[in-house]
mmCIF file of C-alpha atoms and ligand atoms in Angstrom:
data_model
loop_
_atom_site.group_PDB
_atom_site.id
_atom_site.type_symbol
_atom_site.label_atom_id
_atom_site.label_comp_id
_atom_site.label_asym_id
_atom_site.label_seq_id
_atom_site.Cartn_x
_atom_site.Cartn_y
_atom_site.Cartn_z
ATOM 1 C CA UNK A 1 -0.095 -0.062 -0.118
ATOM 2 C CA UNK A 2 1.535 3.395 -0.969
ATOM 3 C CA UNK A 3 1.654 5.919 2.174
ATOM 4 C CA UNK A 4 -1.090 8.445 2.204
ATOM 5 C CA UNK A 5 -0.172 11.552 0.525
ATOM 6 C CA UNK A 6 -2.018 14.822 0.909
ATOM 7 C CA UNK A 7 -3.269 16.195 -2.345
ATOM 8 C CA UNK A 8 -0.454 18.857 -2.640
ATOM 9 C CA UNK A 9 2.058 15.991 -2.191
ATOM 10 C CA UNK A 10 0.221 14.290 -4.925
ATOM 11 C CA UNK A 11 0.161 16.931 -7.414
ATOM 12 C CA UNK A 12 3.639 17.296 -6.992
ATOM 13 C CA UNK A 13 4.716 14.249 -7.361
ATOM 14 C CA UNK A 14 2.964 14.091 -10.663
ATOM 15 C CA UNK A 15 4.749 17.206 -11.922
ATOM 16 C CA UNK A 16 7.944 15.868 -11.155
ATOM 17 C CA UNK A 17 7.121 12.300 -12.504
ATOM 18 C CA UNK A 18 5.728 13.497 -15.825
ATOM 19 C CA UNK A 19 8.869 16.365 -16.054
ATOM 20 C CA UNK A 20 11.114 13.136 -16.020
ATOM 21 C CA UNK A 21 8.538 10.997 -18.432
ATOM 22 C CA UNK A 22 8.224 14.015 -20.931
ATOM 23 C CA UNK A 23 11.421 13.289 -23.165
ATOM 24 C CA UNK A 24 10.688 9.603 -23.818
ATOM 25 C CA UNK A 25 6.890 9.586 -23.198
ATOM 26 C CA UNK A 26 6.317 9.231 -26.806
ATOM 27 C CA UNK A 27 8.642 6.391 -27.334
ATOM 28 C CA UNK A 28 7.492 4.325 -24.366
ATOM 29 C CA UNK A 29 3.746 4.633 -25.396
ATOM 30 C CA UNK A 30 4.255 4.208 -29.045
ATOM 31 C CA UNK A 31 2.199 7.270 -29.444
ATOM 32 C CA UNK A 32 2.001 8.507 -33.276
ATOM 33 C CA UNK A 33 1.115 11.901 -34.798
ATOM 34 C CA UNK A 34 0.610 10.445 -38.436
ATOM 35 C CA UNK A 35 -2.057 8.602 -39.920
ATOM 36 C CA UNK A 36 -2.415 5.676 -37.318
ATOM 37 C CA UNK A 37 -2.037 8.334 -34.196
ATOM 38 C CA UNK A 38 -5.395 10.290 -36.162
ATOM 39 C CA UNK A 39 -7.453 7.316 -36.650
ATOM 40 C CA UNK A 40 -6.942 5.948 -33.108
ATOM 41 C CA UNK A 41 -7.714 9.642 -31.402
ATOM 42 C CA UNK A 42 -10.796 9.766 -33.775
ATOM 43 C CA UNK A 43 -12.084 6.245 -33.136
ATOM 44 C CA UNK A 44 -11.867 6.928 -29.282
ATOM 45 C CA UNK A 45 -13.645 10.351 -30.060
ATOM 46 C CA UNK A 46 -16.420 8.439 -31.914
ATOM 47 C CA UNK A 47 -16.917 5.801 -29.211
ATOM 48 C CA UNK A 48 -17.167 8.570 -26.207
ATOM 49 C CA UNK A 49 -19.477 10.381 -28.034
ATOM 50 C CA UNK A 50 -21.428 7.562 -29.125
ATOM 51 C CA UNK A 51 -21.374 8.784 -32.549
ATOM 52 C CA UNK A 52 -19.847 10.995 -35.387
ATOM 53 C CA UNK A 53 -18.444 14.089 -33.725
ATOM 54 C CA UNK A 54 -19.463 17.514 -34.902
ATOM 55 C CA UNK A 55 -16.293 20.150 -35.292
ATOM 56 C CA UNK A 56 -15.527 22.112 -31.854
ATOM 57 C CA UNK A 57 -14.112 25.679 -32.631
ATOM 58 C CA UNK A 58 -12.619 26.032 -28.906
ATOM 59 C CA UNK A 59 -11.146 23.190 -27.039
ATOM 60 C CA UNK A 60 -9.374 22.950 -23.860
ATOM 61 C CA UNK A 61 -7.315 19.819 -23.104
ATOM 62 C CA UNK A 62 -6.431 18.791 -19.633
ATOM 63 C CA UNK A 63 -3.375 17.214 -18.542
ATOM 64 C CA UNK A 64 -2.500 16.900 -22.408
ATOM 65 C CA UNK A 65 0.975 15.371 -21.942
ATOM 66 C CA UNK A 66 2.999 15.718 -25.104
ATOM 67 C CA UNK A 67 -0.233 16.428 -27.252
ATOM 68 C CA UNK A 68 -1.502 12.868 -28.247
ATOM 69 C CA UNK A 69 -5.278 14.037 -28.399
ATOM 70 C CA UNK A 70 -5.215 17.634 -29.050
ATOM 71 C CA UNK A 71 -2.496 17.450 -32.103
ATOM 72 C CA UNK A 72 -4.428 14.571 -33.615
ATOM 73 C CA UNK A 73 -7.746 16.139 -33.481
ATOM 74 C CA UNK A 74 -6.245 19.838 -34.686
ATOM 75 C CA UNK A 75 -4.668 17.599 -37.846
ATOM 76 C CA UNK A 76 -7.667 15.986 -38.364
ATOM 77 C CA UNK A 77 -9.627 19.423 -38.345
ATOM 78 C CA UNK A 78 -11.554 18.326 -35.253
ATOM 79 C CA UNK A 79 -10.985 21.466 -33.329
ATOM 80 C CA UNK A 80 -10.429 24.807 -34.356
ATOM 81 C CA UNK A 81 -8.009 26.412 -31.678
ATOM 82 C CA UNK A 82 -6.317 23.900 -29.220
ATOM 83 C CA UNK A 83 -5.330 25.044 -25.492
ATOM 84 C CA UNK A 84 -3.396 22.412 -23.898
ATOM 85 C CA UNK A 85 -3.109 22.711 -20.207
ATOM 86 C CA UNK A 86 -0.860 20.361 -18.019
ATOM 87 C CA UNK A 87 0.494 20.326 -14.364
ATOM 88 C CA UNK A 88 3.880 19.224 -15.945
ATOM 89 C CA UNK A 89 5.796 21.972 -17.811
ATOM 90 C CA UNK A 90 8.302 19.364 -19.089
ATOM 91 C CA UNK A 91 5.387 18.010 -21.006
ATOM 92 C CA UNK A 92 4.052 21.068 -22.248
ATOM 93 C CA UNK A 93 7.798 21.785 -23.507
ATOM 94 C CA UNK A 94 7.658 18.418 -25.559
ATOM 95 C CA UNK A 95 4.174 19.358 -26.652
ATOM 96 C CA UNK A 96 5.501 22.579 -28.082
ATOM 97 C CA UNK A 97 8.113 21.065 -29.563
ATOM 98 C CA UNK A 98 5.930 18.024 -31.122
ATOM 99 C CA UNK A 99 3.419 20.874 -32.547
ATOM 100 C CA UNK A 100 6.420 22.943 -34.240
ATOM 101 C CA UNK A 101 7.493 19.859 -35.909
ATOM 102 C CA UNK A 102 3.902 19.081 -37.307
ATOM 103 C CA UNK A 103 3.375 22.719 -38.038
ATOM 104 C CA UNK A 104 0.411 23.235 -35.889
ATOM 105 C CA UNK A 105 -0.311 26.008 -33.587
ATOM 106 C CA UNK A 106 -1.269 25.392 -29.954
ATOM 107 C CA UNK A 107 -1.925 27.578 -26.540
ATOM 108 C CA UNK A 108 0.346 26.041 -24.433
ATOM 109 C CA UNK A 109 -0.650 26.495 -20.746
ATOM 110 C CA UNK A 110 0.793 25.238 -17.547
ATOM 111 C CA UNK A 111 -2.274 24.562 -15.169
ATOM 112 C CA UNK A 112 -3.410 22.091 -12.353
ATOM 113 C CA UNK A 113 -7.222 20.553 -13.568
ATOM 114 C CA UNK A 114 -8.811 21.845 -9.954
ATOM 115 C CA UNK A 115 -7.823 25.704 -10.407
ATOM 116 C CA UNK A 116 -7.760 26.118 -14.368
ATOM 117 C CA UNK A 117 -6.730 30.149 -15.256
ATOM 118 C CA UNK A 118 -9.496 30.388 -17.773
ATOM 119 C CA UNK A 119 -12.715 32.410 -17.807
ATOM 120 C CA UNK A 120 -15.807 31.354 -17.717
ATOM 121 C CA UNK A 121 -17.814 29.671 -20.468
ATOM 122 C CA UNK A 122 -14.413 29.777 -22.538
ATOM 123 C CA UNK A 123 -14.670 26.712 -24.663
ATOM 124 C CA UNK A 124 -17.037 24.432 -26.354
ATOM 125 C CA UNK A 125 -15.070 21.493 -25.746
ATOM 126 C CA UNK A 126 -12.851 20.134 -22.590
ATOM 127 C CA UNK A 127 -11.430 16.957 -23.104
ATOM 128 C CA UNK A 128 -8.276 14.653 -21.532
ATOM 129 C CA UNK A 129 -7.173 11.431 -22.039
ATOM 130 C CA UNK A 130 -5.511 9.304 -19.071
ATOM 131 C CA UNK A 131 -5.559 12.306 -16.775
ATOM 132 C CA UNK A 132 -8.674 12.017 -14.201
ATOM 133 C CA UNK A 133 -7.088 9.040 -12.468
ATOM 134 C CA UNK A 134 -4.209 11.485 -11.176
ATOM 135 C CA UNK A 135 -6.519 14.094 -9.631
ATOM 136 C CA UNK A 136 -6.778 14.157 -6.110
ATOM 137 C CA UNK A 137 -9.889 16.230 -5.866
ATOM 138 C CA UNK A 138 -12.285 14.961 -8.533
ATOM 139 C CA UNK A 139 -15.679 16.884 -7.811
ATOM 140 C CA UNK A 140 -13.707 20.029 -7.683
ATOM 141 C CA UNK A 141 -11.720 19.197 -11.256
ATOM 142 C CA UNK A 142 -15.414 18.619 -12.892
ATOM 143 C CA UNK A 143 -16.765 21.916 -11.349
ATOM 144 C CA UNK A 144 -13.991 23.602 -13.144
ATOM 145 C CA UNK A 145 -14.771 21.557 -16.403
ATOM 146 C CA UNK A 146 -18.273 22.700 -16.060
ATOM 147 C CA UNK A 147 -17.711 26.337 -14.943
ATOM 148 C CA UNK A 148 -15.223 27.171 -18.466
ATOM 149 C CA UNK A 149 -17.635 25.468 -20.806
ATOM 150 C CA UNK A 150 -19.759 27.473 -22.719
ATOM 151 C CA UNK A 151 -23.692 26.507 -22.571
ATOM 152 C CA UNK A 152 -24.154 23.514 -24.333
ATOM 153 C CA UNK A 153 -20.510 22.700 -24.635
ATOM 154 C CA UNK A 154 -18.996 19.060 -24.272
ATOM 155 C CA UNK A 155 -16.616 16.958 -22.433
ATOM 156 C CA UNK A 156 -14.911 14.052 -23.192
ATOM 157 C CA UNK A 157 -12.346 11.946 -21.360
ATOM 158 C CA UNK A 158 -10.990 8.500 -22.362
ATOM 159 C CA UNK A 159 -8.330 6.403 -21.154
ATOM 160 C CA UNK A 160 -9.378 5.979 -17.697
ATOM 161 C CA UNK A 161 -8.265 2.805 -15.633
ATOM 162 C CA UNK A 162 -11.657 1.200 -14.487
ATOM 163 C CA UNK A 163 -11.238 -0.636 -11.317
ATOM 164 C CA UNK A 164 -12.322 -4.265 -12.328
ATOM 165 C CA UNK A 165 -9.983 -3.701 -15.354
ATOM 166 C CA UNK A 166 -7.130 -2.755 -13.645
ATOM 167 C CA UNK A 167 -7.528 -5.662 -11.221
ATOM 168 C CA UNK A 168 -7.538 -7.823 -14.782
ATOM 169 C CA UNK A 169 -4.240 -6.261 -15.752
ATOM 170 C CA UNK A 170 -2.387 -7.823 -12.484
ATOM 171 C CA UNK A 171 -2.744 -11.366 -14.395
ATOM 172 C CA UNK A 172 -0.961 -10.745 -17.693
ATOM 173 C CA UNK A 173 1.851 -8.527 -15.729
ATOM 174 C CA UNK A 174 2.219 -11.426 -13.318
ATOM 175 C CA UNK A 175 2.514 -14.187 -15.809
ATOM 176 C CA UNK A 176 5.039 -11.947 -18.108
ATOM 177 C CA UNK A 177 7.226 -11.355 -14.810
ATOM 178 C CA UNK A 178 7.343 -15.131 -14.482
ATOM 179 C CA UNK A 179 8.083 -15.878 -18.010
ATOM 180 C CA UNK A 180 10.586 -13.075 -18.477
ATOM 181 C CA UNK A 181 13.871 -14.794 -18.332
ATOM 182 C CA UNK A 182 12.568 -17.360 -20.841
ATOM 183 C CA UNK A 183 11.661 -14.697 -22.920
ATOM 184 C CA UNK A 184 14.881 -12.811 -22.875
ATOM 185 C CA UNK A 185 16.760 -16.127 -23.104
ATOM 186 C CA UNK A 186 14.941 -16.684 -26.089
ATOM 187 C CA UNK A 187 15.406 -13.488 -27.766
ATOM 188 C CA UNK A 188 18.914 -13.331 -26.454
ATOM 189 C CA UNK A 189 17.860 -9.782 -24.929
ATOM 190 C CA UNK A 190 20.394 -8.671 -22.208
ATOM 191 C CA UNK A 191 18.493 -8.004 -19.058
ATOM 192 C CA UNK A 192 17.722 -4.356 -17.780
ATOM 193 C CA UNK A 193 20.855 -3.014 -16.171
ATOM 194 C CA UNK A 194 18.993 -0.804 -13.314
ATOM 195 C CA UNK A 195 17.677 -2.769 -10.521
ATOM 196 C CA UNK A 196 13.881 -2.698 -10.421
ATOM 197 C CA UNK A 197 12.860 0.243 -7.835
ATOM 198 C CA UNK A 198 16.212 1.941 -7.953
ATOM 199 C CA UNK A 199 15.026 4.764 -10.374
ATOM 200 C CA UNK A 200 13.293 7.607 -8.897
ATOM 201 C CA UNK A 201 11.165 7.863 -11.855
ATOM 202 C CA UNK A 202 9.490 4.261 -10.558
ATOM 203 C CA UNK A 203 9.090 5.307 -7.223
ATOM 204 C CA UNK A 204 7.169 8.212 -7.940
ATOM 205 C CA UNK A 205 5.009 6.128 -10.309
ATOM 206 C CA UNK A 206 3.244 4.185 -7.500
ATOM 207 C CA UNK A 207 2.065 7.452 -6.252
ATOM 208 C CA UNK A 208 0.856 9.455 -8.893
ATOM 209 C CA UNK A 209 -2.288 7.014 -10.066
ATOM 210 C CA UNK A 210 -4.674 7.814 -7.147
ATOM 211 C CA UNK A 211 -7.872 6.399 -8.665
ATOM 212 C CA UNK A 212 -9.223 3.425 -10.768
ATOM 213 C CA UNK A 213 -12.634 3.848 -11.318
ATOM 214 C CA UNK A 214 -16.332 2.136 -11.111
ATOM 215 C CA UNK A 215 -18.109 3.312 -14.086
ATOM 216 C CA UNK A 216 -20.917 5.046 -11.542
ATOM 217 C CA UNK A 217 -18.148 7.091 -9.924
ATOM 218 C CA UNK A 218 -17.201 9.028 -13.016
ATOM 219 C CA UNK A 219 -21.246 9.426 -13.908
ATOM 220 C CA UNK A 220 -21.471 10.842 -10.341
ATOM 221 C CA UNK A 221 -18.900 13.132 -10.393
ATOM 222 C CA UNK A 222 -20.151 14.289 -14.005
ATOM 223 C CA UNK A 223 -24.005 15.077 -12.767
ATOM 224 C CA UNK A 224 -22.638 16.283 -9.175
ATOM 225 C CA UNK A 225 -21.175 19.328 -11.423
ATOM 226 C CA UNK A 226 -24.462 20.083 -12.964
ATOM 227 C CA UNK A 227 -23.524 18.214 -16.458
ATOM 228 C CA UNK A 228 -26.335 16.466 -18.436
ATOM 229 C CA UNK A 229 -26.463 13.697 -21.042
ATOM 230 C CA UNK A 230 -23.747 11.761 -18.929
ATOM 231 C CA UNK A 231 -22.324 8.698 -21.210
ATOM 232 C CA UNK A 232 -20.016 5.939 -19.662
ATOM 233 C CA UNK A 233 -18.393 3.210 -21.871
ATOM 234 C CA UNK A 234 -15.926 0.537 -22.055
ATOM 235 C CA UNK A 235 -12.806 0.001 -24.202
ATOM 236 C CA UNK A 236 -9.961 -2.010 -24.720
ATOM 237 C CA UNK A 237 -9.529 -5.758 -23.130
ATOM 238 C CA UNK A 238 -7.629 -7.938 -24.953
ATOM 239 C CA UNK A 239 -5.478 -5.365 -26.349
ATOM 240 C CA UNK A 240 -4.774 -4.506 -22.677
ATOM 241 C CA UNK A 241 -3.805 -7.989 -21.590
ATOM 242 C CA UNK A 242 -1.567 -8.316 -24.591
ATOM 243 C CA UNK A 243 0.138 -4.825 -24.164
ATOM 244 C CA UNK A 244 0.705 -5.243 -20.402
ATOM 245 C CA UNK A 245 2.235 -8.423 -21.051
ATOM 246 C CA UNK A 246 4.664 -6.933 -23.687
ATOM 247 C CA UNK A 247 5.480 -4.158 -21.671
ATOM 248 C CA UNK A 248 6.423 -5.998 -18.418
ATOM 249 C CA UNK A 249 8.618 -8.276 -20.594
ATOM 250 C CA UNK A 250 10.434 -5.447 -22.127
ATOM 251 C CA UNK A 251 10.638 -3.501 -18.879
ATOM 252 C CA UNK A 252 13.177 -6.536 -17.566
ATOM 253 C CA UNK A 253 15.049 -6.088 -20.821
ATOM 254 C CA UNK A 254 18.030 -3.527 -21.597
ATOM 255 C CA UNK A 255 15.856 -1.083 -24.011
ATOM 256 C CA UNK A 256 18.558 -1.457 -26.889
ATOM 257 C CA UNK A 257 18.905 -4.805 -26.547
ATOM 258 C CA UNK A 258 14.960 -5.506 -27.601
ATOM 259 C CA UNK A 259 14.965 -6.317 -31.331
ATOM 260 C CA UNK A 260 13.179 -4.394 -34.070
ATOM 261 C CA UNK A 261 11.323 -7.268 -34.947
ATOM 262 C CA UNK A 262 9.634 -7.811 -31.705
ATOM 263 C CA UNK A 263 8.740 -4.015 -31.301
ATOM 264 C CA UNK A 264 7.050 -4.427 -34.204
ATOM 265 C CA UNK A 265 5.078 -7.553 -33.623
ATOM 266 C CA UNK A 266 4.251 -6.004 -30.014
ATOM 267 C CA UNK A 267 2.954 -2.638 -31.850
ATOM 268 C CA UNK A 268 0.988 -4.190 -35.215
ATOM 269 C CA UNK A 269 -0.583 -6.782 -32.334
ATOM 270 C CA UNK A 270 -1.996 -4.245 -30.164
ATOM 271 C CA UNK A 271 -3.394 -2.641 -33.059
ATOM 272 C CA UNK A 272 -4.865 -5.109 -34.222
ATOM 273 C CA UNK A 273 -6.446 -6.698 -30.994
ATOM 274 C CA UNK A 274 -7.807 -3.095 -30.235
ATOM 275 C CA UNK A 275 -9.949 -3.533 -33.480
ATOM 276 C CA UNK A 276 -11.086 -7.087 -32.349
ATOM 277 C CA UNK A 277 -12.132 -5.222 -29.205
ATOM 278 C CA UNK A 278 -14.070 -2.768 -30.934
ATOM 279 C CA UNK A 279 -15.742 -5.285 -33.192
ATOM 280 C CA UNK A 280 -16.393 -7.896 -30.915
ATOM 281 C CA UNK A 281 -16.390 -6.956 -27.375
ATOM 282 C CA UNK A 282 -17.452 -3.476 -26.921
ATOM 283 C CA UNK A 283 -20.812 -2.602 -26.574
ATOM 284 C CA UNK A 284 -21.466 -5.985 -25.958
ATOM 285 C CA UNK A 285 -19.847 -6.158 -22.506
ATOM 286 C CA UNK A 286 -20.559 -4.307 -19.513
ATOM 287 C CA UNK A 287 -18.315 -0.811 -19.328
ATOM 288 C CA UNK A 288 -16.727 -1.983 -15.989
ATOM 289 C CA UNK A 289 -14.648 -5.303 -17.141
ATOM 290 C CA UNK A 290 -12.780 -3.048 -19.967
ATOM 291 C CA UNK A 291 -9.416 -1.509 -18.687
ATOM 292 C CA UNK A 292 -10.448 1.794 -20.077
ATOM 293 C CA UNK A 293 -13.268 4.122 -19.327
ATOM 294 C CA UNK A 294 -14.659 7.081 -21.283
ATOM 295 C CA UNK A 295 -17.281 9.565 -20.325
ATOM 296 C CA UNK A 296 -18.979 12.190 -22.224
ATOM 297 C CA UNK A 297 -21.542 14.564 -21.257
ATOM 298 C CA UNK A 298 -22.833 18.362 -22.195
ATOM 299 C CA UNK A 299 -23.174 21.531 -20.105
ATOM 300 C CA UNK A 300 -26.984 22.413 -19.752
ATOM 301 C CA UNK A 301 -28.168 25.155 -22.422
ATOM 302 C CA UNK A 302 -28.645 25.312 -25.768
ATOM 303 C CA UNK A 303 -26.489 24.522 -29.460
ATOM 304 C CA UNK A 304 -23.550 26.221 -28.620
ATOM 305 C CA UNK A 305 -23.143 29.147 -31.075
ATOM 306 C CA UNK A 306 -19.494 28.801 -31.530
ATOM 307 C CA UNK A 307 -19.800 24.847 -32.858
ATOM 308 C CA UNK A 308 -20.047 24.758 -36.587
HETATM 309 C C1 SAM B 401 -0.979 9.520 -18.322
HETATM 310 S S1 SAM B 401 -0.233 11.229 -18.895
HETATM 311 C C2 SAM B 401 -1.688 11.488 -20.381
HETATM 312 C C3 SAM B 401 -0.880 12.498 -21.118
HETATM 313 C C4 SAM B 401 -1.501 12.654 -22.502
HETATM 314 N N1 SAM B 401 -2.692 13.153 -21.858
HETATM 315 C C5 SAM B 401 -1.840 11.272 -23.111
HETATM 316 O O1 SAM B 401 -2.741 10.679 -23.123
HETATM 317 O O2 SAM B 401 -0.522 10.906 -23.878
HETATM 318 C C6 SAM B 401 -1.242 12.567 -17.743
HETATM 319 C C7 SAM B 401 -1.059 13.544 -18.094
HETATM 320 O O3 SAM B 401 -1.731 14.246 -16.590
HETATM 321 C C8 SAM B 401 -1.216 15.336 -16.073
HETATM 322 N N2 SAM B 401 -1.338 15.643 -14.940
HETATM 323 C C9 SAM B 401 -1.328 15.027 -13.783
HETATM 324 N N3 SAM B 401 -1.684 15.532 -12.474
HETATM 325 C C10 SAM B 401 -2.890 16.516 -13.133
HETATM 326 C C11 SAM B 401 -3.333 17.526 -12.383
HETATM 327 N N4 SAM B 401 -3.855 17.769 -11.329
HETATM 328 N N5 SAM B 401 -3.400 18.678 -13.887
HETATM 329 C C12 SAM B 401 -3.486 18.588 -14.771
HETATM 330 N N6 SAM B 401 -2.654 17.901 -15.439
HETATM 331 C C13 SAM B 401 -2.229 16.446 -14.497
HETATM 332 C C14 SAM B 401 0.653 14.850 -16.165
HETATM 333 O O4 SAM B 401 1.603 16.003 -15.993
HETATM 334 C C15 SAM B 401 0.543 14.288 -17.316
HETATM 335 O O5 SAM B 401 0.751 15.140 -18.544
#
């Protein structure tokens, strides 16, 4: 059990952990800003909103990281202006470098999700990916999302770990840990040089994840903030088991020694299984058993004037 930390300590750990992670984050998570990344992000937006999305003129991303969602949505033309906020200045520096490389304009703003430095009603869309589970006071953050949205505005968050899915993910992780020596031998991959846990980065990893959600908890947080049409769905099951198995195996090896062919197999295999989850399992099984939860909702009010 991680020691109980104050909200301030959790925010500080998140800032430091993500500042350190920023330079290798895209490589570690296989983040893509080309055709593949755009297709992945658009598929998630469609699933979260339950249909083909409209264009949003003014978008605010919470915990934007290196820009996975906002930059892909900008290049897909789904959002007009992108304000990208994050508690980690290091992440925002990488995001700005990624945007410059892609020739995209963004407004990058350091911000804690619980205290957004934006005026009421400034945005048509507030979005995020894999960020809610890092936020200590979720009701306060949802109240902020509602405040900065224009009437009839949309919130959409994806990639949030579900409590049950998180427990299920321990199975492939344990299995992979047991198989790792045989895997390294078979692929002739040298073991990792660092002792597990000796990296300060890894020590922080245990304290930055503060929630794994039951679908009803996300729903209640949105409703308590006055949001309407709340929709919580689940995605990725088999793809995540595959992903966690491979990531756990790779973490035991010297990264430079992992063969290119293995990396391709892990990456392509993940994409194939994502598609299998989408076609066969999502929509048929209850949201709670999937690894990732997504939520969308709207602020009360008529059609937002700035939506086109
Ligand atoms: C798991 S990363 C996801 C990054 C990006 N959204 C993506 O999908 O690649 C979580 C991000 O949330 C940010 N974060 C953590 N706590 C936060 C908070 N309280 N307010 C705003 N951002 C926060 C981190 O700095 C980090 O960039």
